XYZ file of C-alpha atoms in Angstrom:
697
model
C 94.729 134.358 21.878
C 97.022 134.770 24.898
C 94.248 136.578 26.807
C 91.853 133.718 26.122
C 94.430 131.200 27.269
C 94.960 133.161 30.487
C 91.214 133.183 31.124
C 91.062 129.454 30.507
C 94.006 128.757 32.790
C 92.538 131.026 35.436
C 89.198 129.268 35.221
C 90.869 125.885 35.599
C 92.808 127.039 38.629
C 89.616 128.441 40.189
C 87.852 125.139 39.555
C 90.705 123.241 41.210
C 90.596 125.568 44.216
C 86.832 125.107 44.509
C 87.204 121.325 44.366
C 89.918 121.408 47.025
C 87.741 123.598 49.241
C 84.901 121.128 48.783
C 87.197 118.257 49.774
C 88.294 120.139 52.897
C 84.684 120.985 53.775
C 83.689 117.344 53.361
C 86.437 116.287 55.766
C 85.250 118.956 58.234
C 81.690 117.672 57.951
C 82.867 114.135 58.562
C 84.730 115.279 61.676
C 81.630 117.184 62.739
C 79.430 114.113 62.416
C 81.966 111.932 64.227
C 82.108 114.515 67.009
C 78.347 114.503 67.360
C 78.251 110.742 67.615
C 81.029 110.755 70.202
C 79.261 113.366 72.349
C 75.976 111.527 72.112
C 77.586 108.249 73.130
C 79.237 109.828 76.179
C 76.101 111.642 77.305
C 73.778 108.676 76.753
C 75.861 106.551 79.108
C 76.420 107.278 82.724
C 79.695 107.408 84.495
C 79.322 103.750 85.371
C 78.386 102.797 81.798
C 74.666 102.166 82.631
C 71.940 103.536 80.357
C 70.182 106.462 82.158
C 66.410 106.709 82.630
C 63.992 108.062 80.020
C 63.588 111.470 81.690
C 67.330 111.796 81.999
C 67.720 110.920 78.314
C 65.414 113.851 77.445
C 67.623 116.226 79.403
C 70.717 114.860 77.683
C 69.180 115.422 74.250
C 68.403 119.051 75.119
C 72.012 119.584 76.248
C 73.269 117.960 73.063
C 71.190 120.243 70.855
C 72.420 123.295 72.717
C 76.039 122.240 72.276
C 75.633 121.511 68.594
C 73.706 124.696 67.828
C 76.187 126.916 69.696
C 78.997 128.045 67.270
C 82.362 126.894 68.521
C 80.843 125.317 71.622
C 80.730 121.770 72.977
C 83.117 118.929 72.329
C 83.287 119.612 68.595
C 85.351 122.566 67.523
C 86.327 123.845 64.093
C 89.569 122.411 62.776
C 92.692 124.578 63.034
C 93.599 126.638 59.945
C 97.011 124.911 59.703
C 95.385 121.499 59.356
C 93.132 122.791 56.573
C 96.179 124.082 54.704
C 97.883 120.716 55.105
C 94.789 119.068 53.676
C 94.900 121.417 50.687
C 98.581 120.592 50.102
C 97.874 116.870 50.263
C 95.052 117.320 47.773
C 97.254 119.325 45.389
C 99.944 116.638 45.624
C 97.380 113.941 44.850
C 96.092 115.887 41.857
C 99.632 116.394 40.520
C 100.287 112.650 40.662
C 96.984 111.974 38.931
C 97.830 114.496 36.200
C 101.162 112.775 35.508
C 99.494 109.362 35.325
C 96.882 110.669 32.916
C 99.486 112.368 30.738
C 101.524 109.162 30.511
C 98.494 107.062 29.638
C 97.380 109.497 26.941
C 100.848 109.639 25.407
C 101.985 106.019 25.644
C 98.912 103.914 26.374
C 96.585 105.266 23.691
C 93.805 105.692 26.274
C 91.029 108.033 25.242
C 90.643 109.975 28.493
C 88.806 113.252 28.881
C 90.820 116.379 29.670
C 89.677 116.603 33.300
C 89.719 112.877 33.923
C 90.315 111.672 37.470
C 91.702 108.473 38.962
C 88.325 106.767 38.568
C 88.562 107.160 34.791
C 92.063 105.673 34.879
C 90.939 102.650 36.882
C 87.949 102.168 34.571
C 90.140 102.310 31.452
C 92.587 99.766 32.894
C 89.726 97.505 33.950
C 88.202 97.598 30.477
C 91.559 96.747 28.915
C 91.763 93.707 31.211
C 88.395 92.524 29.928
C 86.077 93.818 32.642
C 82.807 95.665 32.088
C 82.483 99.011 33.892
C 79.007 100.529 34.062
C 78.453 104.305 34.288
C 77.625 104.065 38.003
C 80.927 102.286 38.684
C 79.591 98.739 38.931
C 82.354 96.443 37.663
C 82.197 92.757 36.799
C 83.946 90.244 34.501
C 82.483 90.181 31.032
C 81.988 86.411 31.217
C 79.937 86.559 34.405
C 77.512 89.388 33.837
C 74.865 87.464 35.783
C 76.960 87.696 38.947
C 76.389 91.418 39.401
C 74.875 92.618 42.670
C 71.172 91.819 42.744
C 70.255 95.113 44.282
C 72.034 97.210 41.670
C 69.665 99.780 40.250
C 71.218 99.419 36.797
C 71.029 95.632 36.746
C 68.404 95.688 34.053
C 70.332 98.070 31.820
C 72.191 95.463 29.800
C 69.195 93.275 29.102
C 66.935 96.164 28.180
C 69.641 97.740 26.076
C 70.194 94.417 24.324
C 66.504 94.319 23.460
C 66.745 97.851 22.143
C 69.815 96.906 20.082
C 68.107 93.884 18.584
C 65.250 96.112 17.527
C 67.621 98.585 15.918
C 69.389 96.033 13.713
C 67.960 96.394 10.200
C 66.844 93.229 8.454
C 68.865 94.050 5.374
C 72.249 95.672 4.770
C 72.494 99.303 3.856
C 74.267 100.276 0.681
C 78.000 100.663 1.317
C 77.802 99.620 4.973
C 76.447 96.304 6.131
C 75.336 95.493 9.654
C 76.370 92.346 11.456
C 74.624 90.960 14.500
C 75.760 88.365 16.994
C 73.140 87.213 19.481
C 75.417 86.333 22.396
C 78.012 88.422 24.179
C 80.722 86.935 22.021
C 80.818 88.066 18.395
C 82.209 86.115 15.502
C 84.390 87.453 12.732
C 82.203 89.005 10.090
C 83.560 89.888 6.662
C 80.781 91.621 4.767
C 80.743 93.444 1.478
C 81.983 96.967 2.033
C 82.464 96.583 5.785
C 85.292 95.198 7.867
C 84.891 93.539 11.239
C 88.020 91.995 12.801
C 88.650 88.305 12.358
C 89.611 86.388 15.493
C 91.954 83.442 15.635
C 94.035 83.484 12.418
C 96.487 86.067 13.734
C 96.465 84.908 17.361
C 99.498 82.719 16.815
C 100.174 82.190 20.495
C 96.757 80.740 21.314
C 95.631 78.407 18.586
C 93.455 76.520 21.000
C 91.552 79.542 22.238
C 87.916 80.259 21.577
C 87.065 81.652 18.172
C 85.302 84.586 19.738
C 86.957 87.956 19.297
C 87.535 89.945 22.432
C 89.894 91.969 24.502
C 93.190 90.544 25.705
C 94.568 91.419 29.080
C 98.182 91.754 30.045
C 98.368 88.094 30.894
C 97.190 87.094 27.437
C 93.854 85.680 28.676
C 91.129 86.115 26.110
C 87.812 87.421 27.359
C 84.562 88.011 25.590
C 83.245 91.450 24.862
C 79.880 92.948 24.143
C 78.637 92.611 20.541
C 79.932 95.169 18.071
C 76.997 95.982 15.842
C 76.788 98.515 13.022
C 74.298 101.221 13.877
C 74.414 100.339 17.587
C 78.024 101.161 18.361
C 77.286 104.479 20.009
C 74.658 102.937 22.310
C 77.020 100.201 23.447
C 79.981 102.492 23.991
C 78.195 105.332 25.766
C 75.214 103.761 27.535
C 76.358 100.275 28.494
C 80.128 100.398 28.900
C 80.466 104.121 29.441
C 83.304 104.556 26.957
C 84.108 108.111 25.845
C 82.831 109.144 22.417
C 84.985 108.161 19.463
C 87.553 110.517 18.027
C 86.745 111.857 14.559
C 88.771 110.339 11.746
C 88.638 110.534 7.983
C 86.579 107.975 6.099
C 88.689 106.285 3.400
C 85.815 104.235 1.964
C 85.759 104.590 -1.795
C 89.305 105.999 -2.017
C 91.744 104.478 -4.534
C 93.097 100.982 -3.859
C 96.697 101.196 -2.608
C 98.498 97.818 -2.361
C 100.080 97.034 1.007
C 103.286 95.010 1.313
C 105.068 93.860 4.464
C 108.851 93.883 4.696
C 110.161 90.510 5.883
C 112.781 90.301 8.669
C 116.339 91.147 7.672
C 117.635 87.733 8.727
C 114.949 85.592 7.077
C 117.762 84.055 4.971
C 121.032 83.273 6.784
C 124.619 83.645 5.597
C 124.537 80.141 4.063
C 121.559 81.252 1.975
C 119.221 78.964 3.881
C 115.686 79.915 4.821
C 115.454 80.394 8.588
C 112.401 78.823 10.286
C 110.382 78.087 7.132
C 107.446 76.637 9.105
C 107.117 79.715 11.298
C 107.430 82.007 8.296
C 104.785 80.059 6.377
C 102.400 80.437 9.285
C 102.985 84.192 9.391
C 102.558 84.522 5.620
C 99.225 82.721 5.837
C 98.136 85.164 8.507
C 99.073 88.099 6.266
C 97.211 86.510 3.378
C 94.111 86.082 5.563
C 93.744 89.868 5.884
C 94.379 90.462 2.165
C 97.881 91.902 2.395
C 99.018 92.172 -1.224
C 102.532 90.850 -0.795
C 105.890 90.996 0.941
C 109.209 92.746 0.368
C 112.515 90.919 0.730
C 116.179 92.002 0.615
C 118.401 89.924 -1.661
C 121.805 90.493 -0.092
C 124.883 90.700 -2.278
C 126.955 89.606 0.727
C 124.976 86.327 0.965
C 124.405 85.357 -2.667
C 127.897 86.140 -4.017
C 129.717 85.758 -0.723
C 132.659 83.493 -1.485
C 133.859 84.102 -5.033
C 133.120 86.436 -7.959
C 130.162 85.378 -10.128
C 129.374 82.326 -7.984
C 125.761 82.877 -6.960
C 123.759 80.876 -4.437
C 120.009 81.612 -4.589
C 118.769 78.471 -2.733
C 117.166 80.145 0.280
C 115.501 82.801 -1.838
C 114.113 80.213 -4.265
C 112.458 78.338 -1.419
C 111.032 81.582 -0.057
C 109.745 82.755 -3.443
C 108.067 79.397 -4.038
C 106.328 79.705 -0.666
C 105.083 83.188 -1.515
C 103.941 82.026 -4.962
C 101.887 79.160 -3.503
C 100.058 81.619 -1.229
C 99.346 83.838 -4.248
C 101.131 86.808 -2.732
C 103.192 89.374 -4.651
C 106.897 90.084 -4.217
C 108.869 93.291 -4.051
C 112.582 92.516 -4.198
C 115.483 94.742 -3.139
C 118.893 94.359 -4.742
C 120.905 95.106 -1.594
C 124.474 96.024 -2.529
C 125.289 97.376 0.948
C 126.153 95.768 4.267
C 123.626 95.319 7.053
C 124.450 96.151 10.665
C 125.215 99.324 12.555
C 122.232 101.341 11.338
C 118.907 102.020 13.010
C 116.708 98.906 12.883
C 119.518 96.517 11.880
C 119.224 93.385 14.019
C 121.576 91.169 11.979
C 125.052 91.568 10.497
C 125.483 90.909 6.779
C 128.822 92.226 5.435
C 129.855 92.763 1.845
C 131.144 89.641 0.030
C 134.332 88.158 1.479
C 136.251 88.553 -1.752
C 135.350 92.269 -1.844
C 136.635 92.664 1.726
C 139.921 91.029 0.668
C 140.309 93.561 -2.134
C 139.510 96.345 0.320
C 142.298 95.311 2.663
C 144.864 95.820 -0.092
C 143.095 98.780 -1.713
C 140.959 100.621 0.888
C 140.188 103.372 -1.611
C 137.341 101.261 -3.004
C 135.359 102.499 0.020
C 134.010 105.959 0.812
C 136.513 108.027 2.806
C 136.106 111.158 4.954
C 138.464 114.097 5.458
C 140.301 112.323 8.293
C 140.954 109.264 6.127
C 138.397 107.013 7.867
C 136.951 104.352 5.558
C 133.282 103.450 5.444
C 132.863 99.810 4.405
C 129.070 99.963 4.207
C 129.134 100.136 0.417
C 131.527 100.726 -2.473
C 132.660 104.193 -3.445
C 131.074 105.656 -6.543
C 134.589 106.562 -7.637
C 135.102 102.959 -8.827
C 131.905 102.750 -10.870
C 134.076 102.693 -14.013
C 137.365 101.491 -12.493
C 138.330 97.835 -13.058
C 139.520 97.142 -9.545
C 137.193 94.233 -8.604
C 139.002 91.238 -10.102
C 138.897 92.755 -13.585
C 135.374 94.188 -13.312
C 134.086 97.653 -12.549
C 131.582 98.188 -9.742
C 128.654 98.707 -12.126
C 129.577 95.522 -13.989
C 129.472 93.641 -10.702
C 126.024 95.075 -9.972
C 124.771 94.215 -13.463
C 126.031 90.626 -13.315
C 124.266 90.163 -9.974
C 120.967 91.554 -11.309
C 121.181 89.514 -14.514
C 121.797 86.325 -12.514
C 118.718 87.098 -10.418
C 116.567 87.635 -13.504
C 117.686 84.344 -15.071
C 117.245 82.395 -11.821
C 113.724 83.663 -11.151
C 112.474 84.336 -14.656
C 109.233 82.359 -14.116
C 108.292 84.639 -11.212
C 108.656 87.649 -13.504
C 106.596 86.017 -16.242
C 103.820 85.050 -13.797
C 103.706 88.576 -12.372
C 104.675 87.431 -8.867
C 107.583 89.903 -8.735
C 105.834 93.258 -9.004
C 108.805 95.567 -8.403
C 112.579 95.471 -8.090
C 114.150 98.169 -5.952
C 117.805 98.746 -6.817
C 120.179 99.580 -3.967
C 122.184 102.695 -4.808
C 124.063 103.455 -1.587
C 124.076 102.982 2.189
C 120.847 101.420 3.491
C 119.951 100.927 -0.163
C 119.290 104.669 -0.500
C 120.634 107.062 -3.112
C 122.890 109.138 -0.849
C 126.436 109.407 0.464
C 127.154 107.692 3.812
C 127.584 111.121 5.413
C 126.199 110.277 8.872
C 127.894 107.080 10.125
C 127.289 106.476 13.817
C 130.478 104.405 14.051
C 132.504 107.497 13.107
C 130.920 109.708 15.733
C 127.836 111.174 14.081
C 124.956 111.990 16.389
C 121.630 113.564 15.512
C 121.231 116.367 14.501
C 124.794 116.614 13.230
C 125.410 117.896 9.720
C 127.635 114.963 8.730
C 130.771 115.126 6.596
C 131.595 114.987 2.902
C 132.666 111.521 1.696
C 134.914 112.241 -1.278
C 138.471 111.620 -0.134
C 139.311 108.245 -1.701
C 141.820 108.494 -4.537
C 139.264 107.781 -7.266
C 136.864 110.558 -6.251
C 139.726 113.000 -5.710
C 140.890 112.194 -9.232
C 137.425 113.008 -10.507
C 137.465 116.278 -8.546
C 140.844 117.214 -10.021
C 139.558 116.598 -13.539
C 136.485 118.757 -12.923
C 138.584 121.600 -11.457
C 140.963 121.557 -14.408
C 138.077 121.649 -16.872
C 136.750 124.688 -14.999
C 140.174 126.307 -15.251
C 140.801 126.437 -11.485
C 143.023 123.490 -10.599
C 143.465 124.827 -7.045
C 139.785 123.958 -6.466
C 140.700 120.261 -6.577
C 140.232 119.884 -2.820
C 137.479 119.432 -0.292
C 136.355 122.372 1.867
C 138.293 122.698 5.108
C 135.890 124.761 7.249
C 132.995 122.297 7.468
C 133.231 121.211 11.106
C 132.818 117.558 12.105
C 130.085 114.913 11.947
C 128.041 116.269 14.859
C 128.600 119.991 14.234
C 125.738 122.429 13.681
C 125.643 124.713 10.615
C 126.218 127.964 12.500
C 129.396 126.498 14.022
C 131.098 126.244 10.633
C 132.344 128.781 8.129
C 131.098 126.769 5.164
C 127.470 126.060 6.155
C 126.591 129.145 8.204
C 124.337 131.858 6.817
C 126.155 133.616 3.967
C 128.888 130.963 4.313
C 131.300 129.642 1.724
C 128.753 127.120 0.430
C 127.260 129.950 -1.639
C 130.586 131.292 -2.922
C 132.196 130.493 -6.250
C 134.240 127.585 -4.951
C 131.376 126.312 -2.799
C 128.993 126.214 -5.745
C 131.566 124.432 -7.894
C 132.309 121.795 -5.272
C 128.661 121.116 -4.355
C 127.649 120.873 -7.995
C 130.387 118.304 -8.653
C 129.607 116.380 -5.455
C 125.872 116.137 -6.175
C 126.356 115.391 -9.866
C 128.441 112.352 -8.957
C 125.425 111.045 -7.033
C 123.089 111.590 -9.978
C 125.572 109.988 -12.401
C 125.819 106.899 -10.187
C 122.048 106.507 -10.056
C 121.759 107.077 -13.790
C 124.380 104.441 -14.625
C 123.122 101.702 -12.296
C 119.447 102.226 -13.165
C 120.213 102.074 -16.883
C 121.682 98.597 -16.348
C 118.818 97.607 -14.057
C 116.327 98.606 -16.731
C 118.192 96.356 -19.148
C 118.294 93.405 -16.723
C 114.660 93.702 -15.655
C 113.160 94.758 -18.960
C 109.393 94.919 -18.765
C 109.343 95.079 -14.957
C 108.944 98.004 -12.605
C 112.170 99.233 -11.021
C 112.530 101.727 -8.178
C 115.097 103.774 -6.292
C 114.930 104.800 -2.643
C 115.501 108.346 -1.370
C 116.009 109.300 2.276
C 114.177 112.050 4.126
C 116.933 114.269 5.557
C 114.791 116.920 7.190
C 117.034 118.371 9.906
C 118.470 121.854 9.262
C 115.941 122.238 6.429
C 114.924 125.647 7.804
C 118.472 126.996 7.498
C 119.744 128.635 4.344
C 122.367 125.998 3.528
C 120.451 122.746 4.302
C 123.806 121.422 5.521
C 122.762 117.831 6.288
C 121.356 117.465 2.777
C 124.506 118.903 1.219
C 126.844 116.380 2.849
C 124.458 113.576 1.800
C 124.722 114.678 -1.837
C 121.533 116.695 -2.300
C 122.420 120.174 -3.554
C 119.312 121.719 -2.105
C 120.014 125.062 -0.384
C 117.216 127.575 0.029
C 117.904 129.116 -3.401
C 118.058 125.874 -5.424
C 115.877 122.785 -5.968
C 118.112 119.767 -5.527
C 115.460 117.081 -6.086
C 114.084 117.997 -9.501
C 117.243 116.708 -11.257
C 117.004 113.399 -9.381
C 113.320 113.057 -10.309
C 114.186 113.739 -13.960
C 116.851 111.012 -13.845
C 114.315 108.531 -12.450
C 111.793 109.518 -15.104
C 114.396 108.875 -17.796
C 114.535 105.196 -16.797
C 110.863 104.813 -15.908
C 111.837 104.146 -12.292
C 109.547 104.686 -9.336
C 110.557 106.816 -6.354
C 110.467 105.142 -2.962
C 110.389 108.021 -0.518
C 110.968 106.238 2.762
C 109.283 108.697 5.093
C 105.515 108.173 4.844
C 104.745 109.940 8.124
C 107.450 112.630 8.165
C 105.170 115.608 7.684
C 103.348 114.865 10.935
C 106.412 115.186 13.189
C 106.507 118.973 13.377
C 105.712 119.154 17.097
C 108.580 117.000 18.290
C 110.916 119.094 20.397
C 114.107 117.593 18.949
C 112.965 118.530 15.436
C 112.285 122.104 16.463
C 115.754 122.411 17.980
C 117.300 121.052 14.760
C 115.347 123.580 12.656
C 113.831 120.617 10.850
C 110.924 120.873 8.449
C 109.648 117.399 7.551
C 106.500 118.764 5.965
C 108.460 121.129 3.724
C 110.784 118.325 2.640
C 107.897 115.971 1.872
C 106.173 118.654 -0.169
C 109.326 119.457 -2.158
C 110.207 115.835 -2.968
C 106.649 114.868 -3.890
C 106.202 118.012 -5.955
C 109.340 117.153 -7.943
C 108.015 113.625 -8.475
C 104.539 114.733 -9.549
C 105.971 117.347 -11.931
C 108.109 114.743 -13.698
C 105.236 112.219 -13.748
C 107.028 109.406 -11.920
C 105.401 106.766 -9.733
C 105.751 107.259 -5.978
C 105.782 104.443 -3.425
C 106.582 104.680 0.255
C 107.303 102.938 3.527
C 107.121 103.958 7.165
C 110.196 105.370 8.867
C 109.163 104.555 12.436
C 107.630 101.557 14.158
C 103.859 101.892 14.124
C 101.231 99.768 15.876
C 98.584 102.312 16.892
C 95.670 103.909 15.099
C 97.051 107.434 15.365
C 100.214 106.439 13.504
C 98.276 104.534 10.857
C 95.985 107.510 10.295
C 99.007 109.723 9.700
C 100.348 107.310 7.097
C 96.962 107.118 5.409
C 96.706 110.909 5.217
C 100.082 111.073 3.481
C 99.559 108.129 1.130
C 96.086 109.375 0.134
C 96.228 113.180 0.499
C 92.744 114.627 0.762
C 93.537 118.092 -0.601
C 95.483 117.140 -3.728
C 93.691 118.935 -6.577
C 94.609 116.208 -9.078
C 93.691 113.305 -6.810
C 97.258 111.970 -6.783
C 98.293 109.278 -4.324
C 101.102 106.790 -3.660
C 101.067 103.660 -5.826
C 101.930 101.225 -3.008
C 102.959 101.163 0.616
C 105.401 98.844 2.395
C 105.081 98.295 6.123
C 108.326 97.894 8.091
C 108.374 95.231 9.279
C 107.092 91.717 10.085
C 107.900 91.136 13.782
C 106.380 89.166 16.682
C 105.133 92.481 18.073
C 103.060 93.092 14.950
C 101.504 89.638 15.260
C 100.192 90.315 18.756
C 96.410 90.303 18.704
C 95.767 93.930 19.590
C 98.397 95.264 17.195
C 97.319 92.994 14.374
C 93.676 94.045 14.699
C 94.770 97.646 14.109
C 96.992 96.595 11.201
C 94.124 94.656 9.603
C 91.936 97.732 9.857
C 94.736 99.827 8.313
C 95.008 97.438 5.347
C 91.280 97.658 4.738
C 91.404 101.443 4.680
C 94.406 101.383 2.334
C 92.294 99.262 0.016
C 89.507 101.843 0.139
C 87.066 99.639 2.039
C 84.621 100.858 4.668
C 85.409 99.879 8.248
C 83.478 100.138 11.466
C 84.849 102.322 14.220
C 86.167 99.946 16.864
C 87.751 101.094 20.097
C 90.736 98.856 20.658
């Protein structure tokens, strides 16, 4: 393999050298021709600037031919070697700049450029994005004024003749599974046909309601321009012969695959702290746009800190009722999250929603209701699991508070459950709504890929640890490990998490088993009450994808988060069994994790996203629980959507298993931009198992 790569690299370098030599030779030839013209001009004119006689002109021509034919003679001489070298250096510098531009466009601009593309390809790609038509010979003109091309252009008849050829190719009837649409003019209308998707125009172009209904490309300035017709069966001819676009990249056909519902997560601040719906008119417009492309529904966080903000058991659902009614009228579905954590300070948080005020007052007098690290720092993001059965919240335990909140929600919105509008309730079980310890708080100094710290030092969890140690007969084990480093440490820097470290000793196994069992017990207790409150409805729990340090023996980052999953133990099968016990679905919030292997930061952190995804999904499939998912990273391009599709609908699963639904994070103005929304519409169609045409966007 290395020998082949060397040959390939050598061949490329030889090609570059040959091209540089050709450029230098062309410059020499140009100098040669200029020299000839200069000599001829001087010899054809006399000293006084008067044209000589005819016989004298004949003599001059003979002298000129002798000078030109004599190597190194006459006024023209070969260029110095130093100047040729300088020309080569300038050419190499130009090529290096071009290579960087091309690399940036491929990586960030989603331009489909060939490997040995030059600056002409770059200019052509940018021109096409701005709405211009670029012919193979380089002729460029606005797509609206095709008749204004140069009259003498040899390819002027290409478009008209090709259009005739295309019209002849369009079949009179639709083929089975894939229909063909035809638009006679250069603008094409939205065509929704059975089995085939073609993008709709204006509904999602929120910023230009008065624009033409024709679908086209949008330049940087937002000006809409028409494009050539996109016709099934003729796409290749248009792309390659008329516009000169590169051939399409191969991608999997999801036509006929199982229907996977697609939901869109609404903005975090869609309901304000007074439980009022923010910008209902704007939201209604966006919901109608989502409905127009057959999105199945939306997901919304119901924040504990908003609904029960001022006093215990005083619930205000006004803003959510107005929102739910709006969704119901549009015949969309709802996925609802019972969010018992605060919002703000985590990745993607653009609003601040604290825990209820009355809970904060209790915390000021009794800070042990919050998770605590070894240094005594409190994490107010959610309540400690140590008070799940402790009556420290105005006479109620933490799980009683959660149950009262869920029961109030069920009573308030019972008609939405009965009508099937609410399709799933996801129960928040920890920070970010995920079943995990808050082991990696940025506000306490954690930075990726740090291992995090254990969060078990409030008095209630320490009391639980003491009880477990005494039952084991080793009361001196009633302590947290002291050789675990800090939040941003790496496993090999600690005595506990390093290879053959204390994590695998007698005390380490005892502590990690107790620490992880507390997590499972919390999920078991809260989900049992959720099942009671939402009887007959689907409930779900969310798990994080902690993939860094997965290739080490200890899996340190998972251990501090509560997942006892070292290399010699499966830490997810017990969690899957707990979910199966309550009929709860698993929301594994990393739909595209397994495709991140090549990222340099993941390699340095000995991460293994693909291995983690396989292990978690395998535990879920083995226990026969439903799996749903959402994206972990912002996605607006086709490459990212294809990765999600491959994970949601795995092609090689022998049992044909797939995710039951997918939630897109999240509804933003960037998603509603025309180009991005066209890709999202196409993604929804493929999730639904419909055939789509290949469109270069």
